[in-house]
């Protein structure tokens, strides 16, 4: 659990850094992605399944569901997936 919290802390820190100098489009992407990550992590923590792999899986499932529902334009999808890929390498 401590590893998962440290992982989320790194992600939050990186998103906060990006937030300081980004464009309006990227600001949207950061907020959108942050919401999916934190919601997924919150549910996992409540269920006692708060692990890095499960956070990644739940976030990706949440993003896929939202994209399938048509929540994002194609370009925004690319930005979200690119940023998510970067964050999972932290």
CSV table of C-alpha atoms in Angstrom, one decimal:
chain,number,residue,atom,x,y,z
A,1,UNK,CA,0.0,0.0,0.0
A,2,UNK,CA,2.8,2.4,0.7
A,3,UNK,CA,4.2,1.7,-2.7
A,4,UNK,CA,0.9,2.6,-4.3
A,5,UNK,CA,0.6,5.8,-2.3
A,6,UNK,CA,4.2,6.8,-3.3
A,7,UNK,CA,3.3,6.0,-7.0
A,8,UNK,CA,0.2,8.2,-6.8
A,9,UNK,CA,2.3,11.0,-5.1
A,10,UNK,CA,4.7,10.9,-8.0
A,11,UNK,CA,1.9,11.1,-10.5
A,12,UNK,CA,0.3,14.0,-8.6
A,13,UNK,CA,3.6,15.8,-8.5
A,14,UNK,CA,4.2,15.4,-12.2
A,15,UNK,CA,0.7,16.6,-13.1
A,16,UNK,CA,1.2,19.6,-10.8
A,17,UNK,CA,4.5,20.4,-12.6
A,18,UNK,CA,2.9,20.1,-16.0
A,19,UNK,CA,-0.1,22.2,-14.8
A,20,UNK,CA,2.1,25.2,-14.2
A,21,UNK,CA,3.3,25.7,-17.8
A,22,UNK,CA,0.8,24.0,-20.0
A,23,UNK,CA,-1.6,25.2,-22.7
A,24,UNK,CA,-5.4,25.3,-22.1
A,25,UNK,CA,-5.8,22.1,-24.1
A,26,UNK,CA,-3.2,20.3,-21.9
A,27,UNK,CA,-4.8,21.7,-18.8
A,28,UNK,CA,-8.0,20.0,-19.8
A,29,UNK,CA,-6.2,16.7,-20.4
A,30,UNK,CA,-4.4,16.9,-17.1
A,31,UNK,CA,-7.6,17.5,-15.2
A,32,UNK,CA,-9.4,14.8,-17.1
A,33,UNK,CA,-6.7,12.2,-16.5
A,34,UNK,CA,-6.3,13.2,-12.9
A,35,UNK,CA,-10.0,12.6,-12.3
A,36,UNK,CA,-9.9,9.1,-13.7
A,37,UNK,CA,-6.7,8.2,-11.8
A,38,UNK,CA,-7.9,9.5,-8.4
A,39,UNK,CA,-11.4,8.0,-8.8
A,40,UNK,CA,-9.9,4.6,-9.7
A,41,UNK,CA,-7.4,4.7,-6.8
A,42,UNK,CA,-10.1,5.8,-4.4
A,43,UNK,CA,-12.4,2.8,-5.3
A,44,UNK,CA,-9.4,0.4,-5.0
A,45,UNK,CA,-8.4,1.8,-1.6
A,46,UNK,CA,-12.0,1.4,-0.3
A,47,UNK,CA,-12.0,-2.2,-1.6
A,48,UNK,CA,-8.6,-3.0,0.0
A,49,UNK,CA,-7.0,-3.5,-3.5
A,50,UNK,CA,-4.8,-0.5,-3.5
A,51,UNK,CA,-1.8,-1.7,-5.6
A,52,UNK,CA,0.1,-0.1,-8.4
A,53,UNK,CA,-0.9,-2.7,-11.0
A,54,UNK,CA,-4.6,-2.4,-10.0
A,55,UNK,CA,-4.5,1.4,-10.2
A,56,UNK,CA,-3.1,1.2,-13.7
A,57,UNK,CA,-5.6,-1.4,-14.8
A,58,UNK,CA,-8.6,0.4,-13.3
A,59,UNK,CA,-7.5,3.7,-14.7
A,60,UNK,CA,-7.1,2.3,-18.2
A,61,UNK,CA,-10.5,0.5,-17.9
A,62,UNK,CA,-12.1,3.8,-16.8
A,63,UNK,CA,-10.5,5.7,-19.7
A,64,UNK,CA,-11.5,3.1,-22.3
A,65,UNK,CA,-15.1,3.2,-21.0
A,66,UNK,CA,-15.2,7.0,-21.2
A,67,UNK,CA,-13.7,7.0,-24.7
A,68,UNK,CA,-16.1,4.3,-25.9
A,69,UNK,CA,-18.9,6.6,-24.6
A,70,UNK,CA,-17.6,9.4,-26.8
A,71,UNK,CA,-16.3,11.7,-24.0
A,72,UNK,CA,-13.2,12.8,-25.9
A,73,UNK,CA,-12.3,14.0,-29.3
A,74,UNK,CA,-9.8,11.9,-31.2
A,75,UNK,CA,-6.9,14.4,-30.6
A,76,UNK,CA,-7.7,14.6,-26.9
A,77,UNK,CA,-7.7,10.8,-26.7
A,78,UNK,CA,-4.2,10.8,-28.1
A,79,UNK,CA,-3.1,13.5,-25.5
A,80,UNK,CA,-4.6,11.5,-22.7
A,81,UNK,CA,-3.1,8.2,-23.7
A,82,UNK,CA,0.3,9.8,-24.3
A,83,UNK,CA,0.3,11.5,-20.9
A,84,UNK,CA,-0.9,8.3,-19.2
A,85,UNK,CA,1.9,6.3,-20.8
A,86,UNK,CA,4.4,8.9,-19.5
A,87,UNK,CA,2.9,8.8,-16.0
A,88,UNK,CA,3.1,5.0,-15.8
A,89,UNK,CA,6.8,5.2,-16.3
A,90,UNK,CA,7.4,7.3,-13.2
